[in-house]
Amino acid sequence: MENAFFVEFPTMEIEDLHINNFGHSVTKPCHKFGPAVRSFYLVHYILNGQGEFFVNGNYYKLSKGQGFLIEPDYQTVYMSDSTNPWTYVWVGFSGKKAKEMLNGIGICQDFPIFSCEEDLHPEKYVIDMLQHNSASSDDQYRQMAMLYLFFSCLAKANTDKEHLAPNENLYVTHAIRYIQNHYSESLQIEELARYVGLNRSYLSTLFKQHTGLSPIKYLQTFRLTKAAHLLSMTQLSIASIAFSCGYQEPEAFCKAFRQLSGISPSKYRAQEQAKTDANRRKSNPFHDNESAFPI
């Protein structure tokens, strides 16, 4: 259970950026939300306590001063600590430029965790939204202003973090963001190297040092991770998924997918959809009131 106060608005995907909801929650020990899939972006920032966040098979233990991103269409679970449950604020948003905004900040589905120094106080902007929560024009403009200020805190936190790292990390960071924005295209490593201003050999060396993977291996893994998501969450054909993830030939996609996962795309889809069906049969939305909260 939790003690939550939140405000919701109808989704307006045609806008460049739209606030879906925002709120503040004081959770009870072991309060759990999920497994759930969102239709919009959602950012949580932890004010006190601890908890756990699960996404894409990854587990994160988080505490005060940290936050996490949930992207649309990804299944996530998060739960407060049994002895030190967390308190957090959140803001949900969508729109044509939502992903572009997050890429500029430096957080995404593959890097969903961030940290803020206490003196940044990003929560104050969400609190301001809650204090001016009507649908009037003046409050709506104020809420949008607060959203941008909230983003500015996250961007500053990531900028500070990058400045503390060796300069080479900046090249790798920019290369990763470029991959995330262009993985569906016929991307060449030479093109990536030109974008960050390094020769291919030096970029490959830096990339391997800081990620453990070569640029081409990172690109392949990123593409196949996106493909796995589309296989489990959509009914798109395997050929369509291959093209949308940067593979010109479905056969090449199937071969690469099998090498990484050990099974074919069609078998993976069948397994994941069987899991989803099983979870739906087990769930009862009237059994656990916690699932009624939209956060």
Short mmCIF file of C-alpha atoms in Angstrom, two decimals:
data_model
loop_
_atom_site.label_atom_id
_atom_site.label_comp_id
_atom_site.label_asym_id
_atom_site.label_seq_id
_atom_site.Cartn_x
_atom_site.Cartn_y
_atom_site.Cartn_z
CA MET A 1 0.00 0.00 0.00
CA GLU A 2 0.98 3.64 -0.28
CA ASN A 3 -0.17 7.14 0.56
CA ALA A 4 -0.18 8.90 -2.80
CA PHE A 5 -1.41 12.19 -4.17
CA PHE A 6 -1.42 12.56 -7.94
CA VAL A 7 -2.96 14.42 -10.85
CA GLU A 8 -3.76 12.93 -14.28
CA PHE A 9 -4.53 14.45 -17.67
CA PRO A 10 -5.71 12.85 -20.94
CA THR A 11 -2.93 11.77 -23.30
CA MET A 12 -2.28 14.11 -26.25
CA GLU A 13 0.25 12.35 -28.48
CA ILE A 14 -0.10 14.96 -31.22
CA GLU A 15 1.64 17.56 -29.05
CA ASP A 16 5.42 17.92 -28.98
CA LEU A 17 5.44 17.41 -25.22
CA HIS A 18 2.50 16.68 -22.96
CA ILE A 19 2.23 16.01 -19.21
CA ASN A 20 0.25 12.85 -18.48
CA ASN A 21 0.47 12.83 -14.70
CA PHE A 22 2.57 13.76 -11.69
CA GLY A 23 2.49 12.96 -8.02
CA HIS A 24 4.05 12.24 -4.65
CA SER A 25 3.99 8.89 -2.85
CA VAL A 26 4.92 7.63 0.63
CA THR A 27 4.97 3.84 0.34
CA LYS A 28 4.57 1.10 2.90
CA PRO A 29 7.21 -1.65 3.29
CA CYS A 30 7.33 -3.98 0.27
CA HIS A 31 4.76 -1.93 -1.68
CA LYS A 32 5.00 -3.30 -5.23
CA PHE A 33 3.80 -2.03 -8.57
CA GLY A 34 3.87 -4.31 -11.59
CA PRO A 35 4.50 -6.15 -13.71
CA ALA A 36 3.05 -3.29 -15.73
CA VAL A 37 3.46 -1.66 -19.14
CA ARG A 38 3.02 2.09 -19.66
CA SER A 39 1.78 4.01 -22.67
CA PHE A 40 3.91 7.08 -21.81
CA TYR A 41 7.29 7.99 -20.30
CA LEU A 42 7.54 8.04 -16.52
CA VAL A 43 10.37 9.35 -14.32
CA HIS A 44 10.56 8.66 -10.58
CA TYR A 45 12.88 10.53 -8.21
CA ILE A 46 13.50 9.09 -4.73
CA LEU A 47 13.32 11.50 -1.78
CA ASN A 48 13.91 9.02 1.04
CA GLY A 49 14.26 5.32 1.63
CA GLN A 50 15.18 2.48 -0.68
CA GLY A 51 13.64 0.15 -3.22
CA GLU A 52 14.20 -2.11 -6.21
CA PHE A 53 13.58 -1.63 -9.92
CA PHE A 54 13.39 -4.42 -12.51
CA VAL A 55 13.41 -3.91 -16.30
CA ASN A 56 14.71 -5.89 -19.30
CA GLY A 57 16.05 -8.60 -17.01
CA ASN A 58 18.14 -6.03 -15.09
CA TYR A 59 17.88 -5.37 -11.36
CA TYR A 60 18.67 -2.04 -9.66
CA LYS A 61 18.82 -1.28 -5.94
CA LEU A 62 18.05 2.43 -5.54
CA SER A 63 17.96 4.94 -2.70
CA LYS A 64 17.60 8.63 -1.86
CA GLY A 65 18.89 10.98 -4.56
CA GLN A 66 18.48 8.44 -7.36
CA GLY A 67 15.76 7.99 -9.93
CA PHE A 68 14.65 5.75 -12.76
CA LEU A 69 13.04 6.05 -16.18
CA ILE A 70 10.22 3.87 -17.50
CA GLU A 71 9.73 3.99 -21.27
CA PRO A 72 6.46 3.18 -23.05
CA ASP A 73 5.67 -0.47 -23.87
CA TYR A 74 8.33 -1.96 -21.59
CA GLN A 75 7.30 -4.22 -18.71
CA THR A 76 8.66 -3.06 -15.36
CA VAL A 77 8.36 -3.89 -11.66
CA TYR A 78 9.38 -1.75 -8.72
CA MET A 79 9.05 -2.37 -5.00
CA SER A 80 9.86 -0.46 -1.81
CA ASP A 81 12.29 -1.83 0.77
CA SER A 82 10.97 -4.03 3.58
CA THR A 83 12.60 -1.97 6.35
CA ASN A 84 13.28 1.42 4.75
CA PRO A 85 10.48 2.00 2.19
CA TRP A 86 10.93 4.79 -0.28
CA THR A 87 9.17 8.08 -0.75
CA TYR A 88 9.26 9.51 -4.26
CA VAL A 89 7.85 12.01 -6.70
CA TRP A 90 7.11 11.21 -10.31
CA VAL A 91 6.10 12.82 -13.56
CA GLY A 92 4.66 11.11 -16.62
CA PHE A 93 4.83 12.66 -20.09
CA SER A 94 4.47 11.87 -23.78
CA GLY A 95 4.53 13.57 -27.16
CA LYS A 96 6.44 13.67 -30.42
CA LYS A 97 9.58 15.15 -28.83
CA ALA A 98 9.56 13.23 -25.55
CA LYS A 99 12.22 10.74 -26.63
CA GLU A 100 14.38 13.51 -28.10
CA MET A 101 14.23 15.37 -24.78
CA LEU A 102 15.34 12.29 -22.85
CA ASN A 103 18.18 11.62 -25.30
CA GLY A 104 19.37 15.18 -24.71
CA ILE A 105 19.32 14.59 -20.96
CA GLY A 106 21.25 11.34 -21.32
CA ILE A 107 18.84 8.74 -19.93
CA CYS A 108 17.08 6.02 -21.93
CA GLN A 109 15.76 2.49 -21.63
CA ASP A 110 19.26 1.03 -21.77
CA PHE A 111 20.57 3.49 -19.17
CA PRO A 112 17.46 4.16 -17.06
CA ILE A 113 19.09 5.15 -13.75
CA PHE A 114 20.27 8.63 -12.76
CA SER A 115 21.52 10.40 -9.65
CA CYS A 116 21.13 14.00 -8.48
CA GLU A 117 23.09 15.90 -5.89
CA GLU A 118 20.92 17.00 -2.97
CA ASP A 119 21.42 20.70 -3.71
CA LEU A 120 19.65 20.33 -7.10
CA HIS A 121 16.29 19.43 -5.47
CA PRO A 122 14.41 18.30 -8.63
CA GLU A 123 11.46 17.31 -6.44
CA LYS A 124 10.56 20.95 -5.81
CA TYR A 125 9.31 21.29 -9.38
CA VAL A 126 6.96 18.33 -9.06
CA ILE A 127 5.73 19.71 -5.72
CA ASP A 128 5.02 23.01 -7.49
CA MET A 129 2.97 21.13 -10.08
CA LEU A 130 0.94 19.54 -7.29
CA GLN A 131 0.35 22.95 -5.74
CA HIS A 132 -0.88 24.34 -9.07
CA ASN A 133 -2.75 21.32 -10.36
CA SER A 134 -5.81 22.69 -12.14
CA ALA A 135 -6.54 22.42 -15.84
CA SER A 136 -6.63 26.21 -16.22
CA SER A 137 -4.39 27.76 -18.86
CA ASP A 138 -2.15 29.54 -16.37
CA ASP A 139 -1.58 26.36 -14.33
CA GLN A 140 -0.95 24.31 -17.47
CA TYR A 141 1.77 26.71 -18.63
CA ARG A 142 3.26 26.67 -15.14
CA GLN A 143 3.25 22.86 -15.05
CA MET A 144 5.05 22.72 -18.38
CA ALA A 145 7.62 25.21 -17.11
CA MET A 146 8.16 23.03 -14.04
CA LEU A 147 8.61 19.97 -16.27
CA TYR A 148 11.41 21.72 -18.17
CA LEU A 149 13.04 22.77 -14.90
CA PHE A 150 12.79 19.18 -13.70
CA PHE A 151 14.51 18.08 -16.91
CA SER A 152 17.19 20.72 -16.38
CA CYS A 153 18.11 19.14 -13.04
CA LEU A 154 18.50 15.73 -14.63
CA ALA A 155 20.55 17.18 -17.49
CA LYS A 156 22.83 19.01 -15.06
CA ALA A 157 23.30 15.86 -12.99
CA ASN A 158 24.35 13.91 -16.09
CA THR A 159 26.61 16.75 -17.29
CA ASP A 160 28.34 16.90 -13.91
CA LYS A 161 28.77 13.15 -13.97
CA GLU A 162 30.34 13.26 -17.42
CA HIS A 163 32.74 16.02 -16.38
CA LEU A 164 33.98 13.88 -13.51
CA ALA A 165 34.86 11.07 -15.89
CA PRO A 166 37.88 10.96 -18.20
CA ASN A 167 37.42 13.04 -21.34
CA GLU A 168 37.32 9.89 -23.45
CA ASN A 169 34.05 8.90 -21.80
CA LEU A 170 32.40 11.85 -23.53
CA TYR A 171 33.24 10.37 -26.91
CA VAL A 172 31.77 7.02 -25.91
CA THR A 173 28.67 8.68 -24.45
CA HIS A 174 28.05 10.63 -27.66
CA ALA A 175 28.67 7.51 -29.75
CA ILE A 176 26.14 5.52 -27.70
CA ARG A 177 23.52 8.23 -28.07
CA TYR A 178 24.11 8.29 -31.81
CA ILE A 179 23.61 4.53 -32.00
CA GLN A 180 20.40 4.80 -30.01
CA ASN A 181 19.04 7.40 -32.44
CA HIS A 182 20.18 5.71 -35.67
CA TYR A 183 20.16 1.94 -34.98
CA SER A 184 17.29 1.43 -37.44
CA GLU A 185 19.40 2.82 -40.28
CA SER A 186 22.23 1.23 -42.22
CA LEU A 187 24.75 2.53 -39.69
CA GLN A 188 28.48 2.08 -40.32
CA ILE A 189 31.16 2.39 -37.66
CA GLU A 190 33.08 4.81 -39.89
CA GLU A 191 30.03 7.08 -39.84
CA LEU A 192 29.91 6.82 -36.05
CA ALA A 193 33.60 7.69 -35.76
CA ARG A 194 33.17 10.73 -38.01
CA TYR A 195 30.25 11.92 -35.88
CA VAL A 196 32.30 11.95 -32.65
CA GLY A 197 35.45 13.24 -34.41
CA LEU A 198 37.75 10.23 -33.95
CA ASN A 199 39.23 7.63 -36.25
CA ARG A 200 37.60 4.20 -36.18
CA SER A 201 40.49 2.43 -34.46
CA TYR A 202 40.74 4.89 -31.56
CA LEU A 203 36.97 4.98 -31.06
CA SER A 204 36.90 1.17 -30.96
CA THR A 205 39.64 1.16 -28.32
CA LEU A 206 37.82 3.69 -26.12
CA PHE A 207 34.49 1.94 -26.62
CA LYS A 208 35.93 -1.41 -25.54
CA GLN A 209 37.59 0.17 -22.49
CA HIS A 210 34.41 1.79 -21.21
CA THR A 211 31.67 -0.67 -22.24
CA GLY A 212 33.46 -3.98 -22.62
CA LEU A 213 32.13 -4.22 -26.17
CA SER A 214 33.30 -3.09 -29.58
CA PRO A 215 31.07 -0.50 -31.30
CA ILE A 216 29.81 -3.08 -33.80
CA LYS A 217 28.99 -5.57 -31.02
CA TYR A 218 27.20 -2.87 -29.02
CA LEU A 219 25.19 -1.87 -32.10
CA GLN A 220 24.23 -5.47 -32.79
CA THR A 221 23.22 -6.11 -29.17
CA PHE A 222 21.20 -2.88 -29.06
CA ARG A 223 19.37 -3.79 -32.28
CA LEU A 224 18.57 -7.29 -31.09
CA THR A 225 17.38 -6.02 -27.70
CA LYS A 226 14.95 -3.71 -29.50
CA ALA A 227 13.90 -6.58 -31.74
CA ALA A 228 13.22 -8.82 -28.74
CA HIS A 229 10.99 -6.12 -27.29
CA LEU A 230 9.03 -5.81 -30.54
CA LEU A 231 8.66 -9.59 -30.79
CA SER A 232 7.17 -9.83 -27.32
CA MET A 233 5.02 -6.67 -27.39
CA THR A 234 3.73 -6.43 -30.98
CA GLN A 235 2.29 -8.53 -33.78
CA LEU A 236 4.59 -7.05 -36.41
CA SER A 237 5.98 -9.56 -38.87
CA ILE A 238 9.52 -10.78 -38.36
CA ALA A 239 10.52 -9.12 -41.63
CA SER A 240 9.10 -5.76 -40.45
CA ILE A 241 10.93 -6.06 -37.14
CA ALA A 242 14.16 -6.90 -38.96
CA PHE A 243 13.89 -3.79 -41.15
CA SER A 244 12.93 -1.52 -38.23
CA CYS A 245 15.99 -2.70 -36.30
CA GLY A 246 18.48 -2.02 -39.07
CA TYR A 247 18.64 -5.40 -40.85
CA GLN A 248 18.20 -5.27 -44.61
CA GLU A 249 17.66 -9.03 -44.89
CA PRO A 250 15.32 -10.96 -42.55
CA GLU A 251 17.56 -14.00 -42.88
CA ALA A 252 20.53 -12.08 -41.49
CA PHE A 253 18.36 -10.86 -38.60
CA CYS A 254 17.17 -14.38 -37.78
CA LYS A 255 20.72 -15.71 -37.81
CA ALA A 256 21.99 -12.92 -35.53
CA PHE A 257 19.03 -13.32 -33.16
CA ARG A 258 19.60 -17.05 -32.87
CA GLN A 259 23.30 -16.54 -32.19
CA LEU A 260 22.55 -14.14 -29.33
CA SER A 261 19.52 -15.83 -27.75
CA GLY A 262 19.93 -19.44 -28.77
CA ILE A 263 16.45 -19.61 -30.33
CA SER A 264 14.73 -18.29 -33.43
CA PRO A 265 12.70 -15.05 -33.37
CA SER A 266 9.44 -16.95 -33.88
CA LYS A 267 10.16 -19.31 -30.98
CA TYR A 268 11.16 -16.38 -28.77
CA ARG A 269 7.88 -14.62 -29.60
CA ALA A 270 5.86 -17.74 -28.78
CA GLN A 271 7.63 -18.17 -25.43
CA GLU A 272 7.21 -14.53 -24.40
CA GLN A 273 3.56 -14.39 -25.40
CA ALA A 274 2.90 -17.61 -23.50
CA LYS A 275 4.42 -15.98 -20.39
CA THR A 276 2.23 -12.92 -20.89
CA ASP A 277 -0.90 -15.04 -21.24
CA ALA A 278 0.01 -16.96 -18.09
CA ASN A 279 0.50 -13.73 -16.13
CA ARG A 280 -2.86 -12.42 -17.30
CA ARG A 281 -4.61 -15.59 -16.18
CA LYS A 282 -3.01 -15.28 -12.75
CA SER A 283 -3.80 -11.60 -12.26
CA ASN A 284 -6.98 -10.27 -10.68
CA PRO A 285 -7.31 -6.47 -10.74
CA PHE A 286 -9.86 -6.56 -7.92
CA HIS A 287 -7.72 -8.65 -5.60
CA ASP A 288 -4.92 -6.14 -4.90
CA ASN A 289 -5.92 -2.50 -4.53
CA GLU A 290 -2.31 -1.43 -5.05
CA SER A 291 -2.71 -1.96 -8.78
CA ALA A 292 -5.36 0.77 -8.86
CA PHE A 293 -2.75 3.50 -8.53
CA PRO A 294 -1.57 4.82 -11.94
CA ILE A 295 2.04 5.20 -10.84
#
